[in-house]
PDB file of C-alpha atoms in Angstrom:
ATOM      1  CA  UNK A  71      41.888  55.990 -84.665  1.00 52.00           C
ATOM      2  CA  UNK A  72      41.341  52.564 -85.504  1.00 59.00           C
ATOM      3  CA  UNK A  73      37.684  51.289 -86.569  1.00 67.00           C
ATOM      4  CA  UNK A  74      36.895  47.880 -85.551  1.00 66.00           C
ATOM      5  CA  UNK A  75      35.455  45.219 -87.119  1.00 75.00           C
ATOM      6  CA  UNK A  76      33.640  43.758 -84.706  1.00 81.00           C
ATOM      7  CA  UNK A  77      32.336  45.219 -81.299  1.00 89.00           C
ATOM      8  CA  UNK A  78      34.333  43.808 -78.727  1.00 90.00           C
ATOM      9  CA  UNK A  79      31.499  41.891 -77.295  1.00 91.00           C
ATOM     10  CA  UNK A  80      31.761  40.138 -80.300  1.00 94.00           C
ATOM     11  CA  UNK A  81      35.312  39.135 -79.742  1.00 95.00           C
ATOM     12  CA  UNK A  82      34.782  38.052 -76.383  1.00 96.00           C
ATOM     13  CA  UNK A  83      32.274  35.629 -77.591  1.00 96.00           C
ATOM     14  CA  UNK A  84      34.424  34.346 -80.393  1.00 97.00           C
ATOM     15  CA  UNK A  85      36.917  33.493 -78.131  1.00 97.00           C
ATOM     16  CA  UNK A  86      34.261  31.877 -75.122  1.00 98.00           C
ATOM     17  CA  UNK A  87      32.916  29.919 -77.586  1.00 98.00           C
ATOM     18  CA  UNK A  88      36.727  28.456 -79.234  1.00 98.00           C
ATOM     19  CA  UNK A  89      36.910  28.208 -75.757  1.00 97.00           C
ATOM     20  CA  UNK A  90      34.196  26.185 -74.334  1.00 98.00           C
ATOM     21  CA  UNK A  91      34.361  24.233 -77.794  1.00 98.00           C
ATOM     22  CA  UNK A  92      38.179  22.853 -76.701  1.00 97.00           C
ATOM     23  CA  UNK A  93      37.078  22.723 -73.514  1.00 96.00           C
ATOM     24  CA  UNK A  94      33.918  20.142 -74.366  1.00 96.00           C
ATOM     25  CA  UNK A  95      35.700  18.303 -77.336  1.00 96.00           C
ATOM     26  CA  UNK A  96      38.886  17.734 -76.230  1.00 94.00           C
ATOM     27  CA  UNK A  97      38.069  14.794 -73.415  1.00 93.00           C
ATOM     28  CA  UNK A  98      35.855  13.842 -76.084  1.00 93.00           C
ATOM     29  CA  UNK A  99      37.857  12.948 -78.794  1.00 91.00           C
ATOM     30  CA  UNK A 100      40.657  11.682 -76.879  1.00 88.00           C
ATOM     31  CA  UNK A 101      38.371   9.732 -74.548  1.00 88.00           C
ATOM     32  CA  UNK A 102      35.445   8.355 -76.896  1.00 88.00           C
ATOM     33  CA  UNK A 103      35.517   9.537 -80.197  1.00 88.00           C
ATOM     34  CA  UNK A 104      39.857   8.118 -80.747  1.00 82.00           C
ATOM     35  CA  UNK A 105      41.120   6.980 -77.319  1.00 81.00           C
ATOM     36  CA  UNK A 106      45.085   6.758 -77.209  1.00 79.00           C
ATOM     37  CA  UNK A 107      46.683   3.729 -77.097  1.00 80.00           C
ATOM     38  CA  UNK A 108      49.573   5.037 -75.561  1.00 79.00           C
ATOM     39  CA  UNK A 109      48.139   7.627 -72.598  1.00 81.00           C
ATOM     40  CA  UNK A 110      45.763   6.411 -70.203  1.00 85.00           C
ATOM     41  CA  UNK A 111      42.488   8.252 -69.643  1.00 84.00           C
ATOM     42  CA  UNK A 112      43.732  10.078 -66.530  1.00 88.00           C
ATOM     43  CA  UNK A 113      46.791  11.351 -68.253  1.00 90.00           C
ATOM     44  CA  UNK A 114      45.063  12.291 -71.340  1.00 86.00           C
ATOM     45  CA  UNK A 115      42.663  14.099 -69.306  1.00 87.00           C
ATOM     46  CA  UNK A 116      45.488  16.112 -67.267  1.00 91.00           C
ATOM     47  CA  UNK A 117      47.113  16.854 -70.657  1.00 90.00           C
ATOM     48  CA  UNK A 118      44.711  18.416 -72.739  1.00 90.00           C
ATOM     49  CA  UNK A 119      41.808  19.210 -69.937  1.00 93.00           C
ATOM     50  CA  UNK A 120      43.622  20.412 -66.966  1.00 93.00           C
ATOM     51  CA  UNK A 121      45.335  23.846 -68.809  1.00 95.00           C
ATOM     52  CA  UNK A 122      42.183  24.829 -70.141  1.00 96.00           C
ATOM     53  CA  UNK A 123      40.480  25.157 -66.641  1.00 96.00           C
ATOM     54  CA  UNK A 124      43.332  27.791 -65.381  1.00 96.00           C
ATOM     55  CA  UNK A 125      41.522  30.844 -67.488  1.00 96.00           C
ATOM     56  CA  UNK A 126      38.190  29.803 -66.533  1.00 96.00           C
ATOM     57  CA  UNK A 127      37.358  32.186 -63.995  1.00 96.00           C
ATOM     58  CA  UNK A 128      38.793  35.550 -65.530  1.00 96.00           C
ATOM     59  CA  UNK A 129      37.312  34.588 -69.020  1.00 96.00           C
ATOM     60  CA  UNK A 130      34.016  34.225 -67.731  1.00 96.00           C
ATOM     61  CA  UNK A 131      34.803  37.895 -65.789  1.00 95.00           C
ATOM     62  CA  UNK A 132      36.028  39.191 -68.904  1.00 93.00           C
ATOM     63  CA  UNK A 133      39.252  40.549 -67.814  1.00 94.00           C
ATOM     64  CA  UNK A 134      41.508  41.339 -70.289  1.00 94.00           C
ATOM     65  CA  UNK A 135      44.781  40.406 -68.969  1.00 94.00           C
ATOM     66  CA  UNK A 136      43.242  36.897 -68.707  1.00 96.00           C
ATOM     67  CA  UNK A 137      42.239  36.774 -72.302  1.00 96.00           C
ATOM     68  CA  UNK A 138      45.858  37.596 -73.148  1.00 95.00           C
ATOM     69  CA  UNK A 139      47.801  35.119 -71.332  1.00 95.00           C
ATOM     70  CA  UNK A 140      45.263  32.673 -72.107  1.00 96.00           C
ATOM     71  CA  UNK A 141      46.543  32.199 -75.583  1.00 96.00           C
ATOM     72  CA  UNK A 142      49.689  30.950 -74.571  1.00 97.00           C
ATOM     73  CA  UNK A 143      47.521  28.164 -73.353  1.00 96.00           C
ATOM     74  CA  UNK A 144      46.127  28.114 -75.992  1.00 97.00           C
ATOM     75  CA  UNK A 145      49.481  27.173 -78.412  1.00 96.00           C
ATOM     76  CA  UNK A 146      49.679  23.604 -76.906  1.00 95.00           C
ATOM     77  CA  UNK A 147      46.074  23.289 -78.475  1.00 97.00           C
ATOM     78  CA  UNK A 148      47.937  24.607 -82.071  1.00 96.00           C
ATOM     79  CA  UNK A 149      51.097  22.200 -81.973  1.00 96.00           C
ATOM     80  CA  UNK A 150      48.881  19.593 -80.787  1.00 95.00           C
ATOM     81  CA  UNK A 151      45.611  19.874 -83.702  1.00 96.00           C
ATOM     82  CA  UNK A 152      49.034  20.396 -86.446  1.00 97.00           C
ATOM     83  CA  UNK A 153      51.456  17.595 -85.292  1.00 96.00           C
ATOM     84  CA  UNK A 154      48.163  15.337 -85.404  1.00 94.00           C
ATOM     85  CA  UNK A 155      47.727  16.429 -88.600  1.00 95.00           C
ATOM     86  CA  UNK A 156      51.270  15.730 -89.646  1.00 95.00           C
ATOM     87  CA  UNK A 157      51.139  12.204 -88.215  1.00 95.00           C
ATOM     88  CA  UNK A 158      47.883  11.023 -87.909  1.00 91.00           C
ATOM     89  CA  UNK A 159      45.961  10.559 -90.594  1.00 91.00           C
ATOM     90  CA  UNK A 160      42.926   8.509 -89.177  1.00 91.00           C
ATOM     91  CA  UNK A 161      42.413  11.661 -86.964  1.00 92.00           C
ATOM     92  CA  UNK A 162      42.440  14.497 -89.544  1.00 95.00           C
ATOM     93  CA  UNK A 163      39.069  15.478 -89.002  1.00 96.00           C
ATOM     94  CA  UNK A 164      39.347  15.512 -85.160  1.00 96.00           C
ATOM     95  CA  UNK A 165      42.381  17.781 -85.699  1.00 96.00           C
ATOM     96  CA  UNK A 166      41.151  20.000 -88.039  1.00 97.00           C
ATOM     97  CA  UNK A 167      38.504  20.397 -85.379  1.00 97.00           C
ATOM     98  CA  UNK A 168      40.510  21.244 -82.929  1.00 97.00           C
ATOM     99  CA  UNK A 169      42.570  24.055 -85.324  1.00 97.00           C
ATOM    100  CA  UNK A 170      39.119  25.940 -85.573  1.00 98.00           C
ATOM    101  CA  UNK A 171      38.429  26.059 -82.074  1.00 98.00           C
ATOM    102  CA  UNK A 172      41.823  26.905 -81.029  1.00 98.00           C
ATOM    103  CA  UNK A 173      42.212  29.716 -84.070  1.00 98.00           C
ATOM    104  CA  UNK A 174      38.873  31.234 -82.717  1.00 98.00           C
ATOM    105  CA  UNK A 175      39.452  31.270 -79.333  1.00 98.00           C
ATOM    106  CA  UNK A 176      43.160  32.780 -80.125  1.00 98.00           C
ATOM    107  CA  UNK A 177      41.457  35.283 -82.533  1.00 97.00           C
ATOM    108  CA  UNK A 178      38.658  36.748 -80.249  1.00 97.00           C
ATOM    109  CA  UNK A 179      41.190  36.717 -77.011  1.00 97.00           C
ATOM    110  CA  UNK A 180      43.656  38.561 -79.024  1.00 96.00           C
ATOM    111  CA  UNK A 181      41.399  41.239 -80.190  1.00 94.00           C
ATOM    112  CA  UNK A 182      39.397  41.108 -77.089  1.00 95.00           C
ATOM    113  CA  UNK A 183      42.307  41.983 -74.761  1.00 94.00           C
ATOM    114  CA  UNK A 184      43.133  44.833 -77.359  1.00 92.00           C
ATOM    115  CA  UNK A 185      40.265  46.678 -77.372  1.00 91.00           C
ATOM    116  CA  UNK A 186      38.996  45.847 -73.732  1.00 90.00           C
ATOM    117  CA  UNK A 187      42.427  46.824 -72.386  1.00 87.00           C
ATOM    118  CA  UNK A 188      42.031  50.127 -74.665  1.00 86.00           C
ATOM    119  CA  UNK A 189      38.220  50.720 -73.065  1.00 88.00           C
ATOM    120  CA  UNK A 190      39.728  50.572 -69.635  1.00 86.00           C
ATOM    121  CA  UNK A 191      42.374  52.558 -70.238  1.00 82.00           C
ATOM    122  CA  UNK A 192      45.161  49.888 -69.447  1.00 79.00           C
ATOM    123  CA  UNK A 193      48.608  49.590 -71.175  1.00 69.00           C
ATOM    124  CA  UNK A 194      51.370  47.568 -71.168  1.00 62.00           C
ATOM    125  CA  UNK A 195      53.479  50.339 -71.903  1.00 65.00           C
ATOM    126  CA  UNK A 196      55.987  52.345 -69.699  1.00 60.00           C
ATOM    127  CA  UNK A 197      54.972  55.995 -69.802  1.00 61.00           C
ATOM    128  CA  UNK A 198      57.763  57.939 -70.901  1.00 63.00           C
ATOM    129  CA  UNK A 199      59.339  60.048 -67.982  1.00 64.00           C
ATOM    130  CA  UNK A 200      58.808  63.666 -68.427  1.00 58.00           C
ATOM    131  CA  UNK A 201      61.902  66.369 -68.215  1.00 54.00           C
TER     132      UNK A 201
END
């Protein structure tokens, strides 16, 4: 048996608040705080905004399965905070910003899932066939 470090209403909150944190900052920064010259506001907006709102509802109802696929979302947020990173100096800080958020949400929805799916008694594993 595996002893957790955290309670697993502790991951769940780790990952709300990466979350909510991308969800808030990312409009922001590409918006107000270092608007692109390249993407319009709309486009910007669909790009980084839009994907985050898919989750929404089965984070906020805890479901597991939700938290799981919700970090594949979650990867555009990675390439996106390192490529800037790579590239753009003047936005450093703004990307580094957007690492932490994305690492924490992808930390407590990884661990969350885990142990939540292991509460419930769910499994994506076949059941071996008995003889």
């Amino acid at each position: 048996m595996n002893k957790q470090r955290f309670s697993t209403s502790n991951y769940k909150k780790i990952a709300l608040a990466g979350y909510f944190s991308l969800l808030v900052f990312m409009p922001l920064w590409l918006i107000v705080l270092s608007p692109s010259e390249s993407l319009s506001t709309t486009t910007s907006l669909v790009m980084f905004t839009l994907p985050l709102l898919f989750p929404l509802k089965g984070l906020l109802q805890g479901n597991p399965f939700t938290y799981a696929w919700s970090n594949f979302i979650v990867l555009i947020y990675f390439l996106h905070s390192l490529t800037t990173l790579w590239v753009l100096p003047a936005d450093r800080v703004w990307a580094m910003l957007e690492l932490i958020f994305a690492s924490a949400m992808f930390f407590g929805a990884t661990y969350y899932a885990k142990f939540r799916g292991q509460e419930l008694g769910l499994s994506i594993r076949k059941k071996k066939e008995s003889k």
